[in-house]
PDB file of C-alpha atoms in Angstrom:
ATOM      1  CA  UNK Z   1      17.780   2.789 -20.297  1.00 81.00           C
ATOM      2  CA  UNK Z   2      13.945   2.899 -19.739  1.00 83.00           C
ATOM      3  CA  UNK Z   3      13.510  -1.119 -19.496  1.00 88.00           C
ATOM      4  CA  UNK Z   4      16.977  -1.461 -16.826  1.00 91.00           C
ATOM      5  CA  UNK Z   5      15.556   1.095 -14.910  1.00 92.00           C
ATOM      6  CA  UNK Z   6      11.925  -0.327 -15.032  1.00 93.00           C
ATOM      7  CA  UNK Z   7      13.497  -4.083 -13.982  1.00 93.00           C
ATOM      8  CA  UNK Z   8      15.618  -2.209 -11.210  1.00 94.00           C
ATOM      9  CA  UNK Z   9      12.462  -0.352  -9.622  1.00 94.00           C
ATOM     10  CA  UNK Z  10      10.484  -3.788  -9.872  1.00 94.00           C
ATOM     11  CA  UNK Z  11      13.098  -5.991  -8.438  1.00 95.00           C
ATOM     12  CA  UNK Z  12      13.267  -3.250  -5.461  1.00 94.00           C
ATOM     13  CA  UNK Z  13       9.694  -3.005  -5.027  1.00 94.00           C
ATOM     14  CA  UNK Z  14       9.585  -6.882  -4.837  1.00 94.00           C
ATOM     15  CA  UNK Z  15      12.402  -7.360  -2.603  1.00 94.00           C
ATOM     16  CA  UNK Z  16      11.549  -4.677  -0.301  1.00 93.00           C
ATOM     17  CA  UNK Z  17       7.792  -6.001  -0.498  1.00 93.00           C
ATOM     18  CA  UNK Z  18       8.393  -9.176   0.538  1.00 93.00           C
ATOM     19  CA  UNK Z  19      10.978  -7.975   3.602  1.00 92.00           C
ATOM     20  CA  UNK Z  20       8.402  -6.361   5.280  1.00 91.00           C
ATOM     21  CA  UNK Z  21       6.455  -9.213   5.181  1.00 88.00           C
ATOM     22  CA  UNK Z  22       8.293 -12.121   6.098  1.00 83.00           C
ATOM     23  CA  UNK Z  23      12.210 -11.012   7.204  1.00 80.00           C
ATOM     24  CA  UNK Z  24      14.510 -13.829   8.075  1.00 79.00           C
ATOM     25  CA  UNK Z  25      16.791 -11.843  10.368  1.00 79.00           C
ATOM     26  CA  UNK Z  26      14.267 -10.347  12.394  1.00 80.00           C
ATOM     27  CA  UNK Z  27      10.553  -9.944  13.436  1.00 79.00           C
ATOM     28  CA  UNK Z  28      10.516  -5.980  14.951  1.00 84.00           C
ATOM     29  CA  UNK Z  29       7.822  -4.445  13.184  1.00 86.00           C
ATOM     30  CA  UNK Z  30       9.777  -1.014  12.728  1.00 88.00           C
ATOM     31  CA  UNK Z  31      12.006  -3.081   9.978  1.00 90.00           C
ATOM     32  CA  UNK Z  32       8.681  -3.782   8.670  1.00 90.00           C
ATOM     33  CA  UNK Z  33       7.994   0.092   8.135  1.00 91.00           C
ATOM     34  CA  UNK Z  34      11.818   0.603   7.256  1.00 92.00           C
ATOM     35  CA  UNK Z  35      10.825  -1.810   4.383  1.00 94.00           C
ATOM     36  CA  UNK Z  36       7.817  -0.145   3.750  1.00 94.00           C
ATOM     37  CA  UNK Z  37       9.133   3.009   2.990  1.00 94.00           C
ATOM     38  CA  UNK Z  38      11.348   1.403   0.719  1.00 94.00           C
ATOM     39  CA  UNK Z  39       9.026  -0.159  -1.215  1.00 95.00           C
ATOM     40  CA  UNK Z  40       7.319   2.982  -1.864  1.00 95.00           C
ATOM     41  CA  UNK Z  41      10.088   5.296  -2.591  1.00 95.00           C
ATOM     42  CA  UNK Z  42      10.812   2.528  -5.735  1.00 95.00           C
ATOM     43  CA  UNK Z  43       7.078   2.410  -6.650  1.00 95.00           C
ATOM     44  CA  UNK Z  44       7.097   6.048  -6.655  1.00 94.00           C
ATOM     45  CA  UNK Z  45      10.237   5.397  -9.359  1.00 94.00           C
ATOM     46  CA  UNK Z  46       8.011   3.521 -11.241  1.00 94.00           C
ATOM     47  CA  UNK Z  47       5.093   6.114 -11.282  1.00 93.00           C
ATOM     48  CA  UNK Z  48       8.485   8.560 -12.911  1.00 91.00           C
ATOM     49  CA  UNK Z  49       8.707   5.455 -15.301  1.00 90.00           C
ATOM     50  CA  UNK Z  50       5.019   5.657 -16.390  1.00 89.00           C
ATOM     51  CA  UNK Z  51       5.134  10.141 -16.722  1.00 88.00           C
ATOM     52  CA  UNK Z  52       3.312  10.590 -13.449  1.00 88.00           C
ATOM     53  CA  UNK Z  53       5.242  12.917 -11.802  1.00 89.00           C
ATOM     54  CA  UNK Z  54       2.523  14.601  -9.629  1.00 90.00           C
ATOM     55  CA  UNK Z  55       1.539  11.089  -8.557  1.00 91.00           C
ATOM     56  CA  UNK Z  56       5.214  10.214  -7.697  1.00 93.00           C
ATOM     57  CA  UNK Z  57       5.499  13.436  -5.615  1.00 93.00           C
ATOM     58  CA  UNK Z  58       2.427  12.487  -3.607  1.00 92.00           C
ATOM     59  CA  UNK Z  59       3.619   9.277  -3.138  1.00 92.00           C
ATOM     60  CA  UNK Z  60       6.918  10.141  -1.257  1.00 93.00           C
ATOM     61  CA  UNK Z  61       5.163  12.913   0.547  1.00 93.00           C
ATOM     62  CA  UNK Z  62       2.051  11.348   1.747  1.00 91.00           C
ATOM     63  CA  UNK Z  63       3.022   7.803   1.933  1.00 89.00           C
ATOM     64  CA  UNK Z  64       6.291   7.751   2.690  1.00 89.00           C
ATOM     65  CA  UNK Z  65       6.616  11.201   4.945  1.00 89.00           C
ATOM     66  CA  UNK Z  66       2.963  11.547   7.028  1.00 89.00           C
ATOM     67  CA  UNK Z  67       1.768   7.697   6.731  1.00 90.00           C
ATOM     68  CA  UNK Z  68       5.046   6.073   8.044  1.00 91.00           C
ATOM     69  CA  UNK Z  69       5.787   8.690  10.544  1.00 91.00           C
ATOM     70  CA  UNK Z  70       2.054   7.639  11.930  1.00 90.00           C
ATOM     71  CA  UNK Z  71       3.205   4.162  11.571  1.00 90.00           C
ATOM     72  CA  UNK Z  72       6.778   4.738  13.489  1.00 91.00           C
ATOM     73  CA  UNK Z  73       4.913   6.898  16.521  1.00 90.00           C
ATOM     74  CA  UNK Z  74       2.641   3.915  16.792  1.00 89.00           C
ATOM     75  CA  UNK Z  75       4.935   1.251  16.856  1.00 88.00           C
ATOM     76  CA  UNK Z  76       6.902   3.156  19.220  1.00 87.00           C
ATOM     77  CA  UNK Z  77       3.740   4.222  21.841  1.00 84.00           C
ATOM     78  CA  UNK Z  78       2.956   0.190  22.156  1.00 83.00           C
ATOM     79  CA  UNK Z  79       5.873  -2.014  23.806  1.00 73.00           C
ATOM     80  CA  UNK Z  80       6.009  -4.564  21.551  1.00 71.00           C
ATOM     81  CA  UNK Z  81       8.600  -6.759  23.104  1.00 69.00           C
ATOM     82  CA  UNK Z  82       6.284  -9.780  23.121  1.00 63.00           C
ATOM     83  CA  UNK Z  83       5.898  -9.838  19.768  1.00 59.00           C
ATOM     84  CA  UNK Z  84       8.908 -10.865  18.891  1.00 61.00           C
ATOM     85  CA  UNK Z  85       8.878 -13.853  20.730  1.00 63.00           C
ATOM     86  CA  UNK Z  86       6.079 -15.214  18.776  1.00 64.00           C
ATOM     87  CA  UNK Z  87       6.626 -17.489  15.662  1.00 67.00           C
ATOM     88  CA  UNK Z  88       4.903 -17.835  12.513  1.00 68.00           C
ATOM     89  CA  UNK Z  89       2.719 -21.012  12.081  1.00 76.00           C
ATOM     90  CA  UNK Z  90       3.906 -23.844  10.120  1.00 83.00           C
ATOM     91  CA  UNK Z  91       0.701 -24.569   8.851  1.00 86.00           C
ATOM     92  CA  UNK Z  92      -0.440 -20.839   8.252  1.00 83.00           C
ATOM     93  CA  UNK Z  93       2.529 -19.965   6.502  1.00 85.00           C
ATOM     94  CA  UNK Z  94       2.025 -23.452   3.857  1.00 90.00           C
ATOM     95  CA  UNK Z  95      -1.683 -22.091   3.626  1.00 90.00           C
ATOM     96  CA  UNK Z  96      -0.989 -18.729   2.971  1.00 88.00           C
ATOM     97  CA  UNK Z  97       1.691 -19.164   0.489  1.00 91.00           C
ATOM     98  CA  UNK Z  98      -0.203 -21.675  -1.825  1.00 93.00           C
ATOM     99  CA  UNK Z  99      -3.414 -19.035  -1.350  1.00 92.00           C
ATOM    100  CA  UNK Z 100      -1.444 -16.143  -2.266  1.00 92.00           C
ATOM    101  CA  UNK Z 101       0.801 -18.085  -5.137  1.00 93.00           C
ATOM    102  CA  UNK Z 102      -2.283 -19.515  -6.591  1.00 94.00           C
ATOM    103  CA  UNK Z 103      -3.900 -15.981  -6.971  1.00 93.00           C
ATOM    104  CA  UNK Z 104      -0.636 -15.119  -8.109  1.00 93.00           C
ATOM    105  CA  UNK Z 105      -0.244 -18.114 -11.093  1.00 93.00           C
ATOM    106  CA  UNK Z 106      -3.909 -17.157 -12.196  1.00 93.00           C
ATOM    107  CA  UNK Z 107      -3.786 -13.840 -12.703  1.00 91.00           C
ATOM    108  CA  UNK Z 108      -0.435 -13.787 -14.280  1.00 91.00           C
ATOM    109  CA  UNK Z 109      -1.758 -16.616 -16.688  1.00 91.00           C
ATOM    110  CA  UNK Z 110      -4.881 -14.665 -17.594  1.00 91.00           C
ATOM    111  CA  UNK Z 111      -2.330 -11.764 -17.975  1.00 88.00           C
ATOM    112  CA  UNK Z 112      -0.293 -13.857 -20.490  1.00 86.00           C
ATOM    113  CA  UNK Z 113      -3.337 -15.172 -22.530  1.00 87.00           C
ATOM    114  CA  UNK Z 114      -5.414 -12.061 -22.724  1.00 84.00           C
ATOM    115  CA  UNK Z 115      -4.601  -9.323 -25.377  1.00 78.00           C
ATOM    116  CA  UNK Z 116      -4.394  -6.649 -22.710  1.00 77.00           C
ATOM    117  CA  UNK Z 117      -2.085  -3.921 -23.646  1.00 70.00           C
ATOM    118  CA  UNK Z 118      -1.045  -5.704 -26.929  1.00 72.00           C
ATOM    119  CA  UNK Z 119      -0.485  -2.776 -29.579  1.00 69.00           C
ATOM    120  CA  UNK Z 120      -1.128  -0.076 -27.615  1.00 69.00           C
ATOM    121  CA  UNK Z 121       1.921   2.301 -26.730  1.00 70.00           C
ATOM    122  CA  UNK Z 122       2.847   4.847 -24.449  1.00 68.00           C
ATOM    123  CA  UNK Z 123       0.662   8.319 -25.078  1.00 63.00           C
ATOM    124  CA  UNK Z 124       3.136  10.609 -27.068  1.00 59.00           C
ATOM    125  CA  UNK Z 125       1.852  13.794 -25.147  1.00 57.00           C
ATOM    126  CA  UNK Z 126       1.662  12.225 -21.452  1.00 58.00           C
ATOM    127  CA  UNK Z 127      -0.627  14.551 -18.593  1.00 61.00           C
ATOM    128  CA  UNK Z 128       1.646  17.089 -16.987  1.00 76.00           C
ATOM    129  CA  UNK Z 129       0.851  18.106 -13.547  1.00 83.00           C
ATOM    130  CA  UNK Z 130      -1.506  20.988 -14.782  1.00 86.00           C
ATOM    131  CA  UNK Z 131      -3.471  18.533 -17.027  1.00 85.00           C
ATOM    132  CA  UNK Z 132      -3.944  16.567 -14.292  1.00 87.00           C
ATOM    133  CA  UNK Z 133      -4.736  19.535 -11.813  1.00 88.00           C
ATOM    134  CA  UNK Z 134      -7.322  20.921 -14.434  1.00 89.00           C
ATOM    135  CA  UNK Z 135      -9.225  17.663 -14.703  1.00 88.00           C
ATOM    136  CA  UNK Z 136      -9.356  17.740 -10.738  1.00 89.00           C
ATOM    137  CA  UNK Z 137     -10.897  21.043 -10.700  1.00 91.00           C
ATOM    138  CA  UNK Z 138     -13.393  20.984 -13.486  1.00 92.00           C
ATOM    139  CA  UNK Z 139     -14.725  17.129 -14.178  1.00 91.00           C
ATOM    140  CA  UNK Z 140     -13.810  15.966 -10.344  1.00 92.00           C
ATOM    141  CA  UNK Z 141     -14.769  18.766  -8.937  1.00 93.00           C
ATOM    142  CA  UNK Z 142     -17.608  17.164  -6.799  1.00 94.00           C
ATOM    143  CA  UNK Z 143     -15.080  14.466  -5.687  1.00 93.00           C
ATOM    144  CA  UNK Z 144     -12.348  16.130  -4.911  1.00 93.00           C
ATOM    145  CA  UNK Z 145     -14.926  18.617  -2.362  1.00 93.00           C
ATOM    146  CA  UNK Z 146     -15.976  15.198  -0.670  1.00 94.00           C
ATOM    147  CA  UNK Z 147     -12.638  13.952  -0.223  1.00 94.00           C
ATOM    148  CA  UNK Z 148     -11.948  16.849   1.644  1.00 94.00           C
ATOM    149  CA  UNK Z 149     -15.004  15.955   3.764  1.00 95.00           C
ATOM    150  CA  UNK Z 150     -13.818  12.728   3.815  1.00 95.00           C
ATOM    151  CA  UNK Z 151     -10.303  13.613   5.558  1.00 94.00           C
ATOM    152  CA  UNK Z 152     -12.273  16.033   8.289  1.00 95.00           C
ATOM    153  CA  UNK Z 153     -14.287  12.829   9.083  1.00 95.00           C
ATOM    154  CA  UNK Z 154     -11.458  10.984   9.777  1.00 94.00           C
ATOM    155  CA  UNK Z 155      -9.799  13.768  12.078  1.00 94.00           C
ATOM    156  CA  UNK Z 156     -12.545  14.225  13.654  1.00 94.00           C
ATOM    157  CA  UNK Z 157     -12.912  10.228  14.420  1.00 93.00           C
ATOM    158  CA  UNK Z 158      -9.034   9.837  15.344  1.00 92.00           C
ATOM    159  CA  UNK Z 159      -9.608  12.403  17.946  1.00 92.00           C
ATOM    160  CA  UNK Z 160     -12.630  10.966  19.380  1.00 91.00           C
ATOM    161  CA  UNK Z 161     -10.931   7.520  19.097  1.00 88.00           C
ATOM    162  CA  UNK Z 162      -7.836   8.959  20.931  1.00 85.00           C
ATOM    163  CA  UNK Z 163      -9.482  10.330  24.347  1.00 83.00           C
ATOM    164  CA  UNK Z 164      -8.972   8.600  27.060  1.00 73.00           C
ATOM    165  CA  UNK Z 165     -11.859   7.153  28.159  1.00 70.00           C
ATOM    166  CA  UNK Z 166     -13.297   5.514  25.121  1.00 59.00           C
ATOM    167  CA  UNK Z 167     -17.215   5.647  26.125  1.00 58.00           C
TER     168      UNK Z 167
ATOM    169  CA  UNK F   1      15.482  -6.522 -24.145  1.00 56.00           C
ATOM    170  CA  UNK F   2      11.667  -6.190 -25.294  1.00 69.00           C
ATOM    171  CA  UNK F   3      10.367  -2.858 -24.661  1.00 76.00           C
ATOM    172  CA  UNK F   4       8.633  -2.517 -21.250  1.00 81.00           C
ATOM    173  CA  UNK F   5       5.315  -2.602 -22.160  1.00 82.00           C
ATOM    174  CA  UNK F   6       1.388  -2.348 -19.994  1.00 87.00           C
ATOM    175  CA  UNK F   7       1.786  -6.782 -19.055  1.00 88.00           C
ATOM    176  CA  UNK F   8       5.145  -5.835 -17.252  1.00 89.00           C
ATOM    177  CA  UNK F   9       3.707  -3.495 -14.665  1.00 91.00           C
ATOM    178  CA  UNK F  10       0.108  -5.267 -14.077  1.00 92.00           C
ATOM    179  CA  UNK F  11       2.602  -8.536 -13.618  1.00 93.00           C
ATOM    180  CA  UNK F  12       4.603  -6.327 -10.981  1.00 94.00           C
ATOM    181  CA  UNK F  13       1.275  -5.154  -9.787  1.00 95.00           C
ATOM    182  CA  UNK F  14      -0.081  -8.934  -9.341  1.00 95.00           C
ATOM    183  CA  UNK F  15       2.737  -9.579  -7.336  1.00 94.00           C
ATOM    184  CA  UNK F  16       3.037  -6.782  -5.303  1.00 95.00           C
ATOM    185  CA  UNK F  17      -0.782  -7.768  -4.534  1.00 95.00           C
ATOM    186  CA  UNK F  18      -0.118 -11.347  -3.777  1.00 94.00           C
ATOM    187  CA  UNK F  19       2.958 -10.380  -1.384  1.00 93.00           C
ATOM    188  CA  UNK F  20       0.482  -8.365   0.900  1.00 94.00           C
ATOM    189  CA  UNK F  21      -2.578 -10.721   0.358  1.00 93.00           C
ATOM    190  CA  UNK F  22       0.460 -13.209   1.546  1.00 92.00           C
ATOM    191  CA  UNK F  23       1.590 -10.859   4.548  1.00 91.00           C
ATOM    192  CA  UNK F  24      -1.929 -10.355   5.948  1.00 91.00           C
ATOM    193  CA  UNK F  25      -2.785 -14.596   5.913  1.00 89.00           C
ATOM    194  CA  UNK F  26       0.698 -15.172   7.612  1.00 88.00           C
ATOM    195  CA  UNK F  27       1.651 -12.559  10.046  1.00 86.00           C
ATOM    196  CA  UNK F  28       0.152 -12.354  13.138  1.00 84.00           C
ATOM    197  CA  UNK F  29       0.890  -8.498  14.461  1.00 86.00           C
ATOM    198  CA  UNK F  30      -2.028  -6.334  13.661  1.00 88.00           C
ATOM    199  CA  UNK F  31       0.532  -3.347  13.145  1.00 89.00           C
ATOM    200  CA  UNK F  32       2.081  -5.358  10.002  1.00 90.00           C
ATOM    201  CA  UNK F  33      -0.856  -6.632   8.594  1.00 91.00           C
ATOM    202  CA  UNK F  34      -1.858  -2.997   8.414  1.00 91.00           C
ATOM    203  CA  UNK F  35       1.386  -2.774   6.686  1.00 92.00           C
ATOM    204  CA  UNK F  36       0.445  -5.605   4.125  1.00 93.00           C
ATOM    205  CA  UNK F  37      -2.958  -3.631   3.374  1.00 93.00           C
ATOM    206  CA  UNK F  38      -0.717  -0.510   2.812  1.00 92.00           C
ATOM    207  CA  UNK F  39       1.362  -2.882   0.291  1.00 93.00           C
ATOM    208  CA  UNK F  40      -2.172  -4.619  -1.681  1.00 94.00           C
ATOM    209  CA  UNK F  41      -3.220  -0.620  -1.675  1.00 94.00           C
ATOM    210  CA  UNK F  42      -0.118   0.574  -3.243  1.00 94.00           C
ATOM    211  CA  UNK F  43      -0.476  -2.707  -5.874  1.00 95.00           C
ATOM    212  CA  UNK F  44      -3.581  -1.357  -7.232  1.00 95.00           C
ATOM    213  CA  UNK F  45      -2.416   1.747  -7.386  1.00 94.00           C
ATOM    214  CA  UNK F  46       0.670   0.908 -10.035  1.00 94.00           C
ATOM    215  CA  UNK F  47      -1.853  -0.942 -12.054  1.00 94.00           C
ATOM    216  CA  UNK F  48      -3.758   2.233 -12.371  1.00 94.00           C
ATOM    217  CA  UNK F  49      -0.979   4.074 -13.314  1.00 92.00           C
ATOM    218  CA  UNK F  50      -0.131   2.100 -15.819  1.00 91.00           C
ATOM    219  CA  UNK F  51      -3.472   1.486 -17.429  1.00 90.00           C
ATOM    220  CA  UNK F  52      -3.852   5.496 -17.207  1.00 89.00           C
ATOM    221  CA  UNK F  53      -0.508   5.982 -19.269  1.00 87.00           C
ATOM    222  CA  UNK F  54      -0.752   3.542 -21.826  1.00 86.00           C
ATOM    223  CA  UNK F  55      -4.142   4.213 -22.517  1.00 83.00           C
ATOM    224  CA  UNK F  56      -3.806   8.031 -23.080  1.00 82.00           C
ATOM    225  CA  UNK F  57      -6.114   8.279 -20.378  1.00 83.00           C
ATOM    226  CA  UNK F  58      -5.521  10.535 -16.981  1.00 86.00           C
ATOM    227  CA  UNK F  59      -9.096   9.397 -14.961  1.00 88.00           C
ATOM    228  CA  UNK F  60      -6.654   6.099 -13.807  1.00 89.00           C
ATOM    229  CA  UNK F  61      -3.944   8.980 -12.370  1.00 90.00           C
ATOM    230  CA  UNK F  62      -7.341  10.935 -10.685  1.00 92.00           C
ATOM    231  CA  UNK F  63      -8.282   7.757  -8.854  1.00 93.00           C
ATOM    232  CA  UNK F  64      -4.955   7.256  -7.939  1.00 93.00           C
ATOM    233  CA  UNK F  65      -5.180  11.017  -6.219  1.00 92.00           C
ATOM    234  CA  UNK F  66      -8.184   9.908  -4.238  1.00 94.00           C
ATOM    235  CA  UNK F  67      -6.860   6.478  -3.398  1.00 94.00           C
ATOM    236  CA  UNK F  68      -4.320   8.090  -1.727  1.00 93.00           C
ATOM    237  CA  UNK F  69      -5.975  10.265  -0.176  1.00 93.00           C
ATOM    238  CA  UNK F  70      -8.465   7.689   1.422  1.00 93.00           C
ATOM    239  CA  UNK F  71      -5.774   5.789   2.337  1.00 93.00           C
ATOM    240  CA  UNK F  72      -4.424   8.061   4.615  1.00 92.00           C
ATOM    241  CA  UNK F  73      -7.792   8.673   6.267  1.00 93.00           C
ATOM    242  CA  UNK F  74      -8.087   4.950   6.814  1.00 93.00           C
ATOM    243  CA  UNK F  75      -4.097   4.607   8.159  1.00 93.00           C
ATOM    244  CA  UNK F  76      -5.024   7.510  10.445  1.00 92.00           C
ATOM    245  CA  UNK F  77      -8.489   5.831  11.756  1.00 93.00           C
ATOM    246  CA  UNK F  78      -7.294   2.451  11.727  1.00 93.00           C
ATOM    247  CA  UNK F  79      -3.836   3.602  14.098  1.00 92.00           C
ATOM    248  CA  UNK F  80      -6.217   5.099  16.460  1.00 92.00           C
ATOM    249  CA  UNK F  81      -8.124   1.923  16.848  1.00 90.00           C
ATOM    250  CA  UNK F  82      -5.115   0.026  17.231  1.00 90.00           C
ATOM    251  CA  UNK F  83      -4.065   2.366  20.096  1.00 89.00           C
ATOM    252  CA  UNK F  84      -7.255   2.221  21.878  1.00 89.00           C
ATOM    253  CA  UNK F  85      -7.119  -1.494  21.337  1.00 87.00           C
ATOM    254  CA  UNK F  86      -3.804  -1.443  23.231  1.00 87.00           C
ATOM    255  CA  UNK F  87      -4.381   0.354  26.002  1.00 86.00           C
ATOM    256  CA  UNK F  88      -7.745  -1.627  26.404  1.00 85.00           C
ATOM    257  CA  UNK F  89      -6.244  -5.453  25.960  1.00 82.00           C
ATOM    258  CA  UNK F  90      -2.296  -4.957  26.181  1.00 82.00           C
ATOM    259  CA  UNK F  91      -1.667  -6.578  22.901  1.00 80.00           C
ATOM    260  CA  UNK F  92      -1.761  -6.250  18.908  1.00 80.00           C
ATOM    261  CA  UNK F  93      -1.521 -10.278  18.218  1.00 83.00           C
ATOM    262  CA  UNK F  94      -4.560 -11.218  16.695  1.00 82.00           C
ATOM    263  CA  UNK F  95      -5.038 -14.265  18.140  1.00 80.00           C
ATOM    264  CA  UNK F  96      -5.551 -13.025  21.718  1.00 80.00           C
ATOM    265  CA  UNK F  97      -8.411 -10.560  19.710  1.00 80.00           C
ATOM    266  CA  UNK F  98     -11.135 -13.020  19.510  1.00 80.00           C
ATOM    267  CA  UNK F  99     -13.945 -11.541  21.728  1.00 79.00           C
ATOM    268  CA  UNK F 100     -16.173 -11.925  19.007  1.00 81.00           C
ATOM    269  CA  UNK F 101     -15.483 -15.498  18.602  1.00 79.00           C
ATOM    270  CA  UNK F 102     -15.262 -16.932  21.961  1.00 74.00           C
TER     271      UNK F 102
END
């Protein structure tokens, strides 16, 4: 049950990956972020897959709710008609796919001759939400504070960034 | 069926990787390479996951937390640049973006 779900949430991911990247039937970048979204609802199935439950919540909450609604309110504030007219080079597209297959091949082949993950098996007693909440309050507690700053930095720049004369 | 074990999710993970390593060479649209970085992000993310679970290990699922986190900081900055890039030069094709070349 595990491994057919596992190979349906991968072939999803995959699919849905590489639609929002290259879609035959059509270049409007909001079935790019339609893709998107689908692509991380079935990674967030994976994260169920590996016990991560918190992880899979914040996933479909942060990703796919606040971070694609940004995306969607862009896409629709800029007229992007233009785009769409606009093809994909020949010679970019060869270059990229060899680049990116390449990477691809090695990694996979180092993968498949290394000894990662060979005899180890899943943790019997897998970090609940609370485990995971405790370790973010007592060892990252330092972190987590200067994420927060982190996020107030960036609100504070997207507003800057958004007034209307950009000095 | 062989049980799922850590090589099938780091060899999802590689791909996921390569398909938005792919995505930002090829497309053109600054708003969909932005996408693709989303989709390498996300990559590294699974194979953190997985490396935290079959490890016994939660510090992988911790970074994960603050990936995401930073992630949406940079989505957030990086939109806003976008927009102020649009309503400066009309466009989000990177190829008519090359002040700093010409």
């Amino acid at each position: 049950m595990q491994a057919i779900l596992f190979y349906l949430f991968a072939a999803l991911t995959l699919l849905c990956g590489a639609l929002v990247i290259a879609n035959p039937f059509t270049r409007n970048p909001i079935t790019s972020a339609m893709f998107l979204v689908l692509t991380i609802v079935s990674l967030a199935g994976l994260f169920v897959l590996l016990h991560a439950f918190f992880l899979a919540a914040v996933q479909i909450l942060v990703y796919a709710g606040a971070v694609m609604v940004l995306f969607l309110f862009v896409i629709m504030l800029l007229d992007l008609k233009e785009e769409e007219r606009r093809t994909i080079k020949v010679v970019a597209a060869l270059l990229g796919v060899a680049a990116a297959g390449g990477i691809a091949l090695t990694m996979i082949g180092v993968l498949r001759h290394s000894n990662v993950g060979v005899g180890l098996t899943p943790a019997t007693v897998e970090g609940s939400t609370q485990d995971l909440g405790a370790r973010l309050f007592t060892h990252y507690a330092l972190p987590f504070e200067l994420i927060s700053l982190v996020l107030l930095v960036a609100m504070i720049g997207t507003v800057l960034l958004s007034k209307k004369d950009l000095k | 069926m062989t049980p799922v074990g850590l090589q099938h999710y780091l060899v999802v993970s590689v791909l996921l990787f390569c398909l938005g390593l792919l995505g930002v060479i090829v497309r053109r649209n600054v708003l969909v390479i932005y996408m693709a970085l989303e989709l390498m992000l996300n990559a590294a993310n699974l194979a953190l996951v997985a490396f935290s679970r079959f490890d016994n290990n939660l510090d992988g699922q911790v970074i994960v937390f603050f990936i995401i986190t930073v992630a949406a900081s940079e989505v957030a900055v990086g939109l806003a640049l976008i927009v102020a890039l649009y309503r400066r030069r009309q466009t989000t094709h990177v190829e008519d973006l090359a002040a700093l070349k010409d």
